[in-house]
XYZ file of C-alpha atoms in Angstrom:
248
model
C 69.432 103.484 95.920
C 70.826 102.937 99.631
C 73.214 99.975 98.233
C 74.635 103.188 95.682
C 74.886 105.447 98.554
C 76.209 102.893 101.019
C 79.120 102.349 98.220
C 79.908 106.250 97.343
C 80.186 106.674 101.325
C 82.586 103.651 101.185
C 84.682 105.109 98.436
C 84.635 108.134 99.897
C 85.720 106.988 103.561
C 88.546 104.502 101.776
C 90.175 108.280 99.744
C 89.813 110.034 102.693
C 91.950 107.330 105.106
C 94.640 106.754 101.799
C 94.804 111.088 101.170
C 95.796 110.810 105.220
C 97.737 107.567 105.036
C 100.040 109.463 102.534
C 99.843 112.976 104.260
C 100.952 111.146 107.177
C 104.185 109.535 105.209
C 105.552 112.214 104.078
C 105.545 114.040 107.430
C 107.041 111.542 108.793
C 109.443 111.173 106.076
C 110.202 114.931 106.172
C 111.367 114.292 109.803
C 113.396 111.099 108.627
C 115.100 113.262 106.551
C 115.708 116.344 108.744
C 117.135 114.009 111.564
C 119.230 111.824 108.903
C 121.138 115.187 107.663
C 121.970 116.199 111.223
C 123.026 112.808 111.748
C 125.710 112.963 109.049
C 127.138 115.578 110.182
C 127.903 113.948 113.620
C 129.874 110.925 112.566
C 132.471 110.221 110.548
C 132.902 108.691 107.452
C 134.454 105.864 108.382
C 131.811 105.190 110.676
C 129.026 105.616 108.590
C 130.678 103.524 105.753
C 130.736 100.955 108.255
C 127.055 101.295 109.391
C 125.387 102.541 106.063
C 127.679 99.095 103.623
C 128.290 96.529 105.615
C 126.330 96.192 108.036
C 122.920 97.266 105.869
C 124.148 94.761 103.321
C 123.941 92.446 106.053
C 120.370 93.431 106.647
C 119.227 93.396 103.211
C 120.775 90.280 102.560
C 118.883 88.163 105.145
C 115.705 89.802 104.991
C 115.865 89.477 100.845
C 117.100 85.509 101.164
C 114.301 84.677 103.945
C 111.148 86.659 103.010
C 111.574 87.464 99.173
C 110.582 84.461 97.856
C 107.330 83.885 100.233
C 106.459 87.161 100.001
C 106.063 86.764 96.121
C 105.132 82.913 96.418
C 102.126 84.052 98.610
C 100.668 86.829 96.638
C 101.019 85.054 93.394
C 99.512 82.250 94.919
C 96.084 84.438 94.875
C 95.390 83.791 90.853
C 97.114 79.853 90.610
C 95.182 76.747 91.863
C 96.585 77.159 94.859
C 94.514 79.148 96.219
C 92.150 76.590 97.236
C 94.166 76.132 100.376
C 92.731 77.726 103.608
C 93.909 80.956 105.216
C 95.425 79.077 108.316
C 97.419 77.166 105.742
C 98.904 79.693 103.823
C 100.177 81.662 107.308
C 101.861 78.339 108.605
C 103.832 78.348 105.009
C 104.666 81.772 105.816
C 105.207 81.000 109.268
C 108.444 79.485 107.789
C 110.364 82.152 106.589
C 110.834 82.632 110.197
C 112.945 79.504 110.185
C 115.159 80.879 107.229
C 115.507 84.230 109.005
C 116.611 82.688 112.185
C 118.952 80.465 110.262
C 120.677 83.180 108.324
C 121.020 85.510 111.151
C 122.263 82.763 113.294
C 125.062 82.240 110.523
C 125.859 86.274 110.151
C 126.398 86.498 113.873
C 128.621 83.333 114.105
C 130.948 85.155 111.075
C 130.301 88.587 113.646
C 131.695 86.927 116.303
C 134.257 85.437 115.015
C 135.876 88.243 113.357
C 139.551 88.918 115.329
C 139.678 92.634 114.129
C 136.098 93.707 115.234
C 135.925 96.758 117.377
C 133.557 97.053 120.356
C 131.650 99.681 118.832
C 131.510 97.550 115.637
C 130.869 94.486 117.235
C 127.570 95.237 119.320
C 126.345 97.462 116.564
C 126.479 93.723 114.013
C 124.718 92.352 117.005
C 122.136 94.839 116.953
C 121.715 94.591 113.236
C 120.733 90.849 113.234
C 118.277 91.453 116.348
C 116.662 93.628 113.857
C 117.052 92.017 111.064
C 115.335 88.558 113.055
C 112.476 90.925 114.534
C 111.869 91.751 111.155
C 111.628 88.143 110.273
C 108.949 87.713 113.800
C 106.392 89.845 111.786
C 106.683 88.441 108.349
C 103.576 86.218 108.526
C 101.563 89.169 109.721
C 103.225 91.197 106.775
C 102.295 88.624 104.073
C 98.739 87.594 105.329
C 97.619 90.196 106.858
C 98.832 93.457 104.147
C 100.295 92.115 101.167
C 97.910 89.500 100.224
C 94.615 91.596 101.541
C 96.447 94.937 99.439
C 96.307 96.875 103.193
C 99.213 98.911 101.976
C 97.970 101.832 103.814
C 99.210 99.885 107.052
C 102.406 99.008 105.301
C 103.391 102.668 104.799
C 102.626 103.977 107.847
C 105.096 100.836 109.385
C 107.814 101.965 107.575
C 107.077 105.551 107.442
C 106.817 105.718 111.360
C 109.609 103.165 111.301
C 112.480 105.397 109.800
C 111.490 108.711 111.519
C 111.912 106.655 115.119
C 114.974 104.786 113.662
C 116.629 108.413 112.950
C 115.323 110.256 115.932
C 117.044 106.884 117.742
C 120.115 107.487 116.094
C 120.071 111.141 116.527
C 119.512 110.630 120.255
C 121.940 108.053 121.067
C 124.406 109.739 119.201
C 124.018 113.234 120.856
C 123.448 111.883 124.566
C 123.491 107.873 125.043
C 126.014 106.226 123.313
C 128.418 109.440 121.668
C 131.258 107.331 121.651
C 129.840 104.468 119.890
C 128.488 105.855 116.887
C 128.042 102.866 114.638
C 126.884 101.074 117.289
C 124.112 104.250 117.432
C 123.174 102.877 114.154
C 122.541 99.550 115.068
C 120.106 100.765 117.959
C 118.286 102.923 115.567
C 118.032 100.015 113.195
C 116.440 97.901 116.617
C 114.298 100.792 116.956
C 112.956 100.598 113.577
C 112.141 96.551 113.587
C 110.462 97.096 116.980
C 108.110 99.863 115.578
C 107.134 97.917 112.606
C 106.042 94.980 115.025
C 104.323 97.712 116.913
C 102.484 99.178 113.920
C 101.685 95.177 112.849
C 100.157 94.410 116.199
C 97.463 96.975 116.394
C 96.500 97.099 112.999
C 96.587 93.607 111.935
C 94.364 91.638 114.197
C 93.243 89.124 112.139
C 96.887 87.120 111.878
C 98.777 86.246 114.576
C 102.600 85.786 114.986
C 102.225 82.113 115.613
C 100.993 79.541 112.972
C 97.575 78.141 113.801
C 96.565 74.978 113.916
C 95.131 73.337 110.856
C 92.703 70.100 110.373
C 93.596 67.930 108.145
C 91.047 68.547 105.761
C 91.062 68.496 101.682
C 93.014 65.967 101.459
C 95.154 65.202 98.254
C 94.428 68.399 96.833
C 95.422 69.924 99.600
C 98.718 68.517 99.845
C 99.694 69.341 96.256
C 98.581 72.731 96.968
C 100.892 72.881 99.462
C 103.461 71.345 97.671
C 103.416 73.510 94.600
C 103.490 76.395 96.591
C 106.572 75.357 98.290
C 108.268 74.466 95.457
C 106.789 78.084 93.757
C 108.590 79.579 97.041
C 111.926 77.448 96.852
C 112.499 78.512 92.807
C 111.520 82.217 93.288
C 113.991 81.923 96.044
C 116.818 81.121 94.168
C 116.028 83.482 91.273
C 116.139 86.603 94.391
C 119.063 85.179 95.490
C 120.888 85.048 91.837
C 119.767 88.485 91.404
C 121.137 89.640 94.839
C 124.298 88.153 94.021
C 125.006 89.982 90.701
């Protein structure tokens, strides 16, 4: 009888934190949006085709090659025989989409800066973009161990949902009284703004994994290391399938 209770309270308690989770999202995304639309109608178009194409596409592209295929390696990893591996194991392999993020974002601001017709407005808002884009990258292991693979999606939505109504309100701000002359460049700080809130958001809620791989003892031996192998080679293939899709 108190094991039937004990569950209905736990039900209950889990609705009640999702029906807020989500009440809490679409405040914040009713905010997003208010700030976005007065945020149009401060720059031009030219500036916002600049901010809102290229330089997203930039964004998307190095956060879709670097994370895409761990994120779905990992999670699918939960129902193949790899999940005999230990939890410390599977956030060092996640650890090293770090490694891919740095590398891309090292290679988009190399193109940045070399790039004759660049204007300084366009120039430190690319800048800004990859910062992002590489903070991003900082949280990923926390991101795959800690909420995709445990289902905490509740945390993930409040992340982004707190993340875009800062990263408008930045834009907004920086547009109206910090940076008025630079308004891509307003874009790029917004887009800081946003990557710094979802490490924020990360930090407090998700304890359990850190940003740094742990160690691991070298325990399990053969088994182990074809676990390990599979799932890099899971990780590699659903790589390249992202990355053909991205492309077409």
């Amino acid at each position: 009888m108190s094991e039937s209770k004990t569950s209905e309270e736990t039900g209950t308690s889990d609705a009640r934190r999702a029906a807020r989770g989500t009440l809490l999202t679409l405040v914040l995304r009713v905010i997003s949006f208010l700030a976005t639309q007065v945020t149009f109608r401060l720059v031009s178009i030219s500036s916002l085709g600049q901010a809102s194409v290229e330089l997203e596409l930039w964004l998307s592209t190095v956060l879709f090659i670097s994370r895409e295929g761990f994120r779905l390696g990992l999670t699918q990893a939960q129902t193949t025989a790899t999940t005999t591996l230990s939890g410390a194991q599977y956030q060092r392999i996640a650890f090293v989409s770090l490694f891919a993020n740095t590398f891309f974002c090292a290679l988009i601001l190399l193109w940045h800066f070399s790039r004759e017709a660049s204007t300084t407005d366009f120039l430190i808002s690319g800048i800004c973009y990859v910062g992002a884009a590489w903070l991003e990258g900082w949280c990923e292991t926390k991101v795959i161990c800690g909420v995709l693979r445990t289902l905490r999606l509740d945390v993930k939505g409040a992340a982004e949902g707190l993340g875009s109504m800062i990263k408008t309100s930045a834009v907004l701000v920086c547009l109206l009284w910090i940076i008025p002359d630079y308004p891509v460049a307003a874009f790029g700080v917004g887009q800081l703004a946003y990557a710094l809130t979802l490490n924020v958001v990360y930090t407090v809620n998700v304890k359990d994994v850190g940003y740094l791989p742990p160690s691991v003892k070298s325990e399990g031996g053969t088994n182990a290391d074809t676990g390990v192998r599979t799932l890099y080679n899971l990780i590699g293939i659903l790589t390249l399938q992202g990355l053909l899709k991205h492309i077409l």
